[in-house]
């Protein structure tokens, strides 16, 4: 189903997916300045041959709406089920595309704080390779104890303690 912008342009799935991929591929350019971001949106508009159909402001708004929907679906509804036909993370057509782009960002999936004395089996599997994030959050030196944390790579450590290798 194509979404309609305020000016009447209907975004196809292909155009929306290209917008998502384009935004991800050009992330650093979007973060420079508003002028740089506007130039990037103009480049996308040209690539999709949407000149005169949408403005850079409308494309930016489309991106913001996609982000908002992704965040809403990622956090889910707590304490309530979903009504029949309601959009969820499992049935929103752009969820996987957006998750590839935003799901790895710390603001979307913040690292967990872990007790430094915790045993490996007490740590969620997804955290076992996140030594760097844990150490940064704890503001503690990171020691790569490979006997205790077999999934930790040398690059995950903040210190370069040769005895931990």
JSON list of C-alpha atoms in Angstrom, two decimals:
[
{"chain": "A", "resi": 1, "resn": "UNK", "atom": "CA", "xyz": [0.00, 0.00, 0.00]},
{"chain": "A", "resi": 2, "resn": "UNK", "atom": "CA", "xyz": [1.44, 3.36, -0.98]},
{"chain": "A", "resi": 3, "resn": "UNK", "atom": "CA", "xyz": [1.42, 6.28, 1.44]},
{"chain": "A", "resi": 4, "resn": "UNK", "atom": "CA", "xyz": [0.13, 9.61, 0.18]},
{"chain": "A", "resi": 5, "resn": "UNK", "atom": "CA", "xyz": [2.00, 12.81, 0.91]},
{"chain": "A", "resi": 6, "resn": "UNK", "atom": "CA", "xyz": [0.06, 16.04, 1.60]},
{"chain": "A", "resi": 7, "resn": "UNK", "atom": "CA", "xyz": [0.57, 17.16, -2.02]},
{"chain": "A", "resi": 8, "resn": "UNK", "atom": "CA", "xyz": [-1.05, 13.99, -3.33]},
{"chain": "A", "resi": 9, "resn": "UNK", "atom": "CA", "xyz": [2.07, 12.01, -4.30]},
{"chain": "A", "resi": 10, "resn": "UNK", "atom": "CA", "xyz": [1.74, 8.31, -3.46]},
{"chain": "A", "resi": 11, "resn": "UNK", "atom": "CA", "xyz": [4.97, 6.71, -2.32]},
{"chain": "A", "resi": 12, "resn": "UNK", "atom": "CA", "xyz": [5.46, 3.25, -3.76]},
{"chain": "A", "resi": 13, "resn": "UNK", "atom": "CA", "xyz": [7.06, 0.52, -1.69]},
{"chain": "A", "resi": 14, "resn": "UNK", "atom": "CA", "xyz": [10.12, 0.66, -3.95]},
{"chain": "A", "resi": 15, "resn": "UNK", "atom": "CA", "xyz": [10.46, 4.43, -3.48]},
{"chain": "A", "resi": 16, "resn": "UNK", "atom": "CA", "xyz": [10.06, 4.14, 0.28]},
{"chain": "A", "resi": 17, "resn": "UNK", "atom": "CA", "xyz": [12.61, 1.35, 0.49]},
{"chain": "A", "resi": 18, "resn": "UNK", "atom": "CA", "xyz": [15.02, 3.39, -1.63]},
{"chain": "A", "resi": 19, "resn": "UNK", "atom": "CA", "xyz": [14.52, 6.37, 0.69]},
{"chain": "A", "resi": 20, "resn": "UNK", "atom": "CA", "xyz": [15.39, 4.17, 3.70]},
{"chain": "A", "resi": 21, "resn": "UNK", "atom": "CA", "xyz": [18.49, 2.72, 2.04]},
{"chain": "A", "resi": 22, "resn": "UNK", "atom": "CA", "xyz": [19.58, 6.13, 0.69]},
{"chain": "A", "resi": 23, "resn": "UNK", "atom": "CA", "xyz": [19.30, 7.69, 4.16]},
{"chain": "A", "resi": 24, "resn": "UNK", "atom": "CA", "xyz": [21.34, 4.86, 5.68]},
{"chain": "A", "resi": 25, "resn": "UNK", "atom": "CA", "xyz": [24.01, 4.96, 2.97]},
{"chain": "A", "resi": 26, "resn": "UNK", "atom": "CA", "xyz": [24.45, 8.72, 3.36]},
{"chain": "A", "resi": 27, "resn": "UNK", "atom": "CA", "xyz": [24.18, 9.01, 7.16]},
{"chain": "A", "resi": 28, "resn": "UNK", "atom": "CA", "xyz": [27.33, 11.15, 7.66]},
{"chain": "A", "resi": 29, "resn": "UNK", "atom": "CA", "xyz": [26.18, 13.67, 5.06]},
{"chain": "A", "resi": 30, "resn": "UNK", "atom": "CA", "xyz": [22.82, 14.06, 6.76]},
{"chain": "A", "resi": 31, "resn": "UNK", "atom": "CA", "xyz": [24.49, 14.80, 10.07]},
{"chain": "A", "resi": 32, "resn": "UNK", "atom": "CA", "xyz": [26.71, 17.65, 8.79]},
{"chain": "A", "resi": 33, "resn": "UNK", "atom": "CA", "xyz": [24.15, 20.44, 8.54]},
{"chain": "A", "resi": 34, "resn": "UNK", "atom": "CA", "xyz": [20.58, 21.20, 7.51]},
{"chain": "A", "resi": 35, "resn": "UNK", "atom": "CA", "xyz": [21.86, 22.47, 4.17]},
{"chain": "A", "resi": 36, "resn": "UNK", "atom": "CA", "xyz": [23.76, 19.25, 3.57]},
{"chain": "A", "resi": 37, "resn": "UNK", "atom": "CA", "xyz": [20.71, 17.18, 4.51]},
{"chain": "A", "resi": 38, "resn": "UNK", "atom": "CA", "xyz": [18.57, 19.21, 2.12]},
{"chain": "A", "resi": 39, "resn": "UNK", "atom": "CA", "xyz": [21.10, 18.58, -0.67]},
{"chain": "A", "resi": 40, "resn": "UNK", "atom": "CA", "xyz": [20.95, 14.85, 0.04]},
{"chain": "A", "resi": 41, "resn": "UNK", "atom": "CA", "xyz": [17.16, 14.81, -0.10]},
{"chain": "A", "resi": 42, "resn": "UNK", "atom": "CA", "xyz": [17.33, 16.74, -3.38]},
{"chain": "A", "resi": 43, "resn": "UNK", "atom": "CA", "xyz": [19.69, 14.09, -4.76]},
{"chain": "A", "resi": 44, "resn": "UNK", "atom": "CA", "xyz": [17.21, 11.38, -3.80]},
{"chain": "A", "resi": 45, "resn": "UNK", "atom": "CA", "xyz": [14.33, 13.31, -5.36]},
{"chain": "A", "resi": 46, "resn": "UNK", "atom": "CA", "xyz": [16.31, 13.51, -8.61]},
{"chain": "A", "resi": 47, "resn": "UNK", "atom": "CA", "xyz": [17.25, 9.83, -8.47]},
{"chain": "A", "resi": 48, "resn": "UNK", "atom": "CA", "xyz": [13.61, 8.81, -7.99]},
{"chain": "A", "resi": 49, "resn": "UNK", "atom": "CA", "xyz": [12.48, 11.33, -10.63]},
{"chain": "A", "resi": 50, "resn": "UNK", "atom": "CA", "xyz": [10.19, 13.06, -8.17]},
{"chain": "A", "resi": 51, "resn": "UNK", "atom": "CA", "xyz": [11.08, 16.65, -9.07]},
{"chain": "A", "resi": 52, "resn": "UNK", "atom": "CA", "xyz": [7.97, 18.80, -8.84]},
{"chain": "A", "resi": 53, "resn": "UNK", "atom": "CA", "xyz": [6.10, 16.04, -7.00]},
{"chain": "A", "resi": 54, "resn": "UNK", "atom": "CA", "xyz": [7.70, 16.29, -3.56]},
{"chain": "A", "resi": 55, "resn": "UNK", "atom": "CA", "xyz": [9.99, 18.75, -1.82]},
{"chain": "A", "resi": 56, "resn": "UNK", "atom": "CA", "xyz": [13.04, 18.04, 0.31]},
{"chain": "A", "resi": 57, "resn": "UNK", "atom": "CA", "xyz": [10.94, 19.02, 3.36]},
{"chain": "A", "resi": 58, "resn": "UNK", "atom": "CA", "xyz": [8.33, 16.41, 2.45]},
{"chain": "A", "resi": 59, "resn": "UNK", "atom": "CA", "xyz": [10.97, 13.71, 1.97]},
{"chain": "A", "resi": 60, "resn": "UNK", "atom": "CA", "xyz": [12.49, 14.65, 5.31]},
{"chain": "A", "resi": 61, "resn": "UNK", "atom": "CA", "xyz": [9.06, 14.42, 6.93]},
{"chain": "A", "resi": 62, "resn": "UNK", "atom": "CA", "xyz": [8.53, 11.01, 5.32]},
{"chain": "A", "resi": 63, "resn": "UNK", "atom": "CA", "xyz": [11.81, 9.84, 6.89]},
{"chain": "A", "resi": 64, "resn": "UNK", "atom": "CA", "xyz": [10.82, 11.24, 10.30]},
{"chain": "A", "resi": 65, "resn": "UNK", "atom": "CA", "xyz": [7.44, 9.47, 10.07]},
{"chain": "A", "resi": 66, "resn": "UNK", "atom": "CA", "xyz": [9.15, 6.17, 9.20]},
{"chain": "A", "resi": 67, "resn": "UNK", "atom": "CA", "xyz": [11.47, 6.59, 12.20]},
{"chain": "A", "resi": 68, "resn": "UNK", "atom": "CA", "xyz": [8.56, 7.41, 14.47]},
{"chain": "A", "resi": 69, "resn": "UNK", "atom": "CA", "xyz": [6.60, 4.36, 13.33]},
{"chain": "A", "resi": 70, "resn": "UNK", "atom": "CA", "xyz": [9.65, 2.12, 13.73]},
{"chain": "A", "resi": 71, "resn": "UNK", "atom": "CA", "xyz": [10.27, 3.37, 17.28]},
{"chain": "A", "resi": 72, "resn": "UNK", "atom": "CA", "xyz": [6.61, 2.86, 18.20]},
{"chain": "A", "resi": 73, "resn": "UNK", "atom": "CA", "xyz": [6.62, -0.68, 16.84]},
{"chain": "A", "resi": 74, "resn": "UNK", "atom": "CA", "xyz": [10.00, -1.54, 18.34]},
{"chain": "A", "resi": 75, "resn": "UNK", "atom": "CA", "xyz": [8.88, -0.69, 21.84]},
{"chain": "A", "resi": 76, "resn": "UNK", "atom": "CA", "xyz": [5.51, -2.36, 21.32]},
{"chain": "A", "resi": 77, "resn": "UNK", "atom": "CA", "xyz": [2.40, -1.98, 23.38]},
{"chain": "A", "resi": 78, "resn": "UNK", "atom": "CA", "xyz": [2.71, -3.04, 26.96]},
{"chain": "A", "resi": 79, "resn": "UNK", "atom": "CA", "xyz": [-0.22, -4.44, 28.87]},
{"chain": "A", "resi": 80, "resn": "UNK", "atom": "CA", "xyz": [-2.48, -4.70, 25.87]},
{"chain": "A", "resi": 81, "resn": "UNK", "atom": "CA", "xyz": [-2.91, -6.91, 22.86]},
{"chain": "A", "resi": 82, "resn": "UNK", "atom": "CA", "xyz": [-3.27, -5.61, 19.35]},
{"chain": "A", "resi": 83, "resn": "UNK", "atom": "CA", "xyz": [-6.57, -5.28, 17.58]},
{"chain": "A", "resi": 84, "resn": "UNK", "atom": "CA", "xyz": [-7.18, -7.31, 14.45]},
{"chain": "A", "resi": 85, "resn": "UNK", "atom": "CA", "xyz": [-5.54, -5.66, 11.47]},
{"chain": "A", "resi": 86, "resn": "UNK", "atom": "CA", "xyz": [-3.41, -3.30, 13.54]},
{"chain": "A", "resi": 87, "resn": "UNK", "atom": "CA", "xyz": [0.10, -2.70, 12.25]},
{"chain": "A", "resi": 88, "resn": "UNK", "atom": "CA", "xyz": [2.77, -4.44, 14.32]},
{"chain": "A", "resi": 89, "resn": "UNK", "atom": "CA", "xyz": [6.50, -5.05, 13.97]},
{"chain": "A", "resi": 90, "resn": "UNK", "atom": "CA", "xyz": [5.76, -8.40, 12.36]},
{"chain": "A", "resi": 91, "resn": "UNK", "atom": "CA", "xyz": [3.45, -7.08, 9.67]},
{"chain": "A", "resi": 92, "resn": "UNK", "atom": "CA", "xyz": [4.70, -3.54, 8.92]},
{"chain": "A", "resi": 93, "resn": "UNK", "atom": "CA", "xyz": [6.24, -3.75, 5.47]},
{"chain": "A", "resi": 94, "resn": "UNK", "atom": "CA", "xyz": [9.18, -1.48, 6.31]},
{"chain": "A", "resi": 95, "resn": "UNK", "atom": "CA", "xyz": [10.06, -2.81, 9.75]},
{"chain": "A", "resi": 96, "resn": "UNK", "atom": "CA", "xyz": [12.98, -4.99, 8.63]},
{"chain": "A", "resi": 97, "resn": "UNK", "atom": "CA", "xyz": [14.34, -2.22, 6.38]},
{"chain": "A", "resi": 98, "resn": "UNK", "atom": "CA", "xyz": [14.21, 0.29, 9.23]},
{"chain": "A", "resi": 99, "resn": "UNK", "atom": "CA", "xyz": [15.59, -2.22, 11.72]},
{"chain": "A", "resi": 100, "resn": "UNK", "atom": "CA", "xyz": [18.66, -2.73, 9.52]},
{"chain": "A", "resi": 101, "resn": "UNK", "atom": "CA", "xyz": [19.25, 1.02, 9.63]},
{"chain": "A", "resi": 102, "resn": "UNK", "atom": "CA", "xyz": [18.17, 2.00, 13.14]},
{"chain": "A", "resi": 103, "resn": "UNK", "atom": "CA", "xyz": [18.17, -1.20, 15.15]},
{"chain": "A", "resi": 104, "resn": "UNK", "atom": "CA", "xyz": [21.91, -1.15, 15.76]},
{"chain": "A", "resi": 105, "resn": "UNK", "atom": "CA", "xyz": [21.98, 2.39, 17.08]},
{"chain": "A", "resi": 106, "resn": "UNK", "atom": "CA", "xyz": [22.56, 2.62, 20.83]},
{"chain": "A", "resi": 107, "resn": "UNK", "atom": "CA", "xyz": [19.64, 5.04, 21.14]},
{"chain": "A", "resi": 108, "resn": "UNK", "atom": "CA", "xyz": [17.33, 2.36, 19.70]},
{"chain": "A", "resi": 109, "resn": "UNK", "atom": "CA", "xyz": [18.83, -0.62, 21.48]},
{"chain": "A", "resi": 110, "resn": "UNK", "atom": "CA", "xyz": [20.68, 0.74, 24.50]},
{"chain": "A", "resi": 111, "resn": "UNK", "atom": "CA", "xyz": [23.30, -1.45, 26.11]},
{"chain": "A", "resi": 112, "resn": "UNK", "atom": "CA", "xyz": [22.46, -3.15, 29.38]},
{"chain": "A", "resi": 113, "resn": "UNK", "atom": "CA", "xyz": [24.28, -2.51, 32.61]},
{"chain": "A", "resi": 114, "resn": "UNK", "atom": "CA", "xyz": [25.75, -5.73, 33.92]},
{"chain": "A", "resi": 115, "resn": "UNK", "atom": "CA", "xyz": [27.09, -6.46, 37.37]},
{"chain": "A", "resi": 116, "resn": "UNK", "atom": "CA", "xyz": [30.86, -6.80, 37.03]},
{"chain": "A", "resi": 117, "resn": "UNK", "atom": "CA", "xyz": [30.71, -9.90, 39.21]},
{"chain": "A", "resi": 118, "resn": "UNK", "atom": "CA", "xyz": [27.98, -11.61, 37.20]},
{"chain": "A", "resi": 119, "resn": "UNK", "atom": "CA", "xyz": [28.54, -15.09, 35.88]},
{"chain": "A", "resi": 120, "resn": "UNK", "atom": "CA", "xyz": [28.30, -15.65, 32.12]},
{"chain": "A", "resi": 121, "resn": "UNK", "atom": "CA", "xyz": [25.06, -17.63, 32.37]},
{"chain": "A", "resi": 122, "resn": "UNK", "atom": "CA", "xyz": [23.47, -14.64, 34.13]},
{"chain": "A", "resi": 123, "resn": "UNK", "atom": "CA", "xyz": [24.24, -12.36, 31.17]},
{"chain": "A", "resi": 124, "resn": "UNK", "atom": "CA", "xyz": [21.82, -12.34, 28.22]},
{"chain": "A", "resi": 125, "resn": "UNK", "atom": "CA", "xyz": [23.40, -13.97, 25.19]},
{"chain": "A", "resi": 126, "resn": "UNK", "atom": "CA", "xyz": [23.13, -10.74, 23.21]},
{"chain": "A", "resi": 127, "resn": "UNK", "atom": "CA", "xyz": [25.26, -8.93, 25.78]},
{"chain": "A", "resi": 128, "resn": "UNK", "atom": "CA", "xyz": [28.14, -11.38, 25.84]},
{"chain": "A", "resi": 129, "resn": "UNK", "atom": "CA", "xyz": [29.80, -9.72, 22.86]},
{"chain": "A", "resi": 130, "resn": "UNK", "atom": "CA", "xyz": [29.12, -6.19, 24.08]},
{"chain": "A", "resi": 131, "resn": "UNK", "atom": "CA", "xyz": [32.04, -5.84, 26.47]},
{"chain": "A", "resi": 132, "resn": "UNK", "atom": "CA", "xyz": [32.95, -2.41, 25.16]},
{"chain": "A", "resi": 133, "resn": "UNK", "atom": "CA", "xyz": [29.50, -0.95, 25.81]},
{"chain": "A", "resi": 134, "resn": "UNK", "atom": "CA", "xyz": [29.31, -2.48, 29.27]},
{"chain": "A", "resi": 135, "resn": "UNK", "atom": "CA", "xyz": [32.75, -1.20, 30.23]},
{"chain": "A", "resi": 136, "resn": "UNK", "atom": "CA", "xyz": [32.00, 2.28, 28.94]},
{"chain": "A", "resi": 137, "resn": "UNK", "atom": "CA", "xyz": [28.74, 2.43, 30.87]},
{"chain": "A", "resi": 138, "resn": "UNK", "atom": "CA", "xyz": [30.36, 1.16, 34.03]},
{"chain": "A", "resi": 139, "resn": "UNK", "atom": "CA", "xyz": [33.27, 3.56, 33.45]},
{"chain": "A", "resi": 140, "resn": "UNK", "atom": "CA", "xyz": [35.50, 0.70, 34.51]},
{"chain": "A", "resi": 141, "resn": "UNK", "atom": "CA", "xyz": [38.58, -0.76, 32.91]},
{"chain": "A", "resi": 142, "resn": "UNK", "atom": "CA", "xyz": [37.70, -3.50, 30.50]},
{"chain": "A", "resi": 143, "resn": "UNK", "atom": "CA", "xyz": [39.54, -6.72, 31.08]},
{"chain": "A", "resi": 144, "resn": "UNK", "atom": "CA", "xyz": [39.16, -9.35, 28.41]},
{"chain": "A", "resi": 145, "resn": "UNK", "atom": "CA", "xyz": [38.87, -12.50, 30.43]},
{"chain": "A", "resi": 146, "resn": "UNK", "atom": "CA", "xyz": [38.46, -14.96, 27.59]},
{"chain": "A", "resi": 147, "resn": "UNK", "atom": "CA", "xyz": [38.02, -17.88, 29.99]},
{"chain": "A", "resi": 148, "resn": "UNK", "atom": "CA", "xyz": [34.98, -16.18, 31.47]},
{"chain": "A", "resi": 149, "resn": "UNK", "atom": "CA", "xyz": [33.77, -14.37, 28.33]},
{"chain": "A", "resi": 150, "resn": "UNK", "atom": "CA", "xyz": [34.63, -16.59, 25.36]},
{"chain": "A", "resi": 151, "resn": "UNK", "atom": "CA", "xyz": [32.61, -14.43, 22.95]},
{"chain": "A", "resi": 152, "resn": "UNK", "atom": "CA", "xyz": [34.68, -11.29, 23.61]},
{"chain": "A", "resi": 153, "resn": "UNK", "atom": "CA", "xyz": [36.97, -10.24, 20.79]},
{"chain": "A", "resi": 154, "resn": "UNK", "atom": "CA", "xyz": [40.18, -8.32, 21.38]},
{"chain": "A", "resi": 155, "resn": "UNK", "atom": "CA", "xyz": [38.70, -5.32, 19.56]},
{"chain": "A", "resi": 156, "resn": "UNK", "atom": "CA", "xyz": [35.84, -5.19, 22.06]},
{"chain": "A", "resi": 157, "resn": "UNK", "atom": "CA", "xyz": [38.20, -4.24, 24.87]},
{"chain": "A", "resi": 158, "resn": "UNK", "atom": "CA", "xyz": [38.95, -0.67, 25.84]},
{"chain": "A", "resi": 159, "resn": "UNK", "atom": "CA", "xyz": [42.35, -1.50, 27.21]},
{"chain": "A", "resi": 160, "resn": "UNK", "atom": "CA", "xyz": [45.05, -3.36, 25.42]},
{"chain": "A", "resi": 161, "resn": "UNK", "atom": "CA", "xyz": [46.12, -5.49, 28.34]},
{"chain": "A", "resi": 162, "resn": "UNK", "atom": "CA", "xyz": [48.49, -8.05, 26.78]},
{"chain": "A", "resi": 163, "resn": "UNK", "atom": "CA", "xyz": [47.78, -10.51, 29.57]},
{"chain": "A", "resi": 164, "resn": "UNK", "atom": "CA", "xyz": [44.15, -10.70, 28.49]},
{"chain": "A", "resi": 165, "resn": "UNK", "atom": "CA", "xyz": [44.98, -11.91, 24.98]}
]
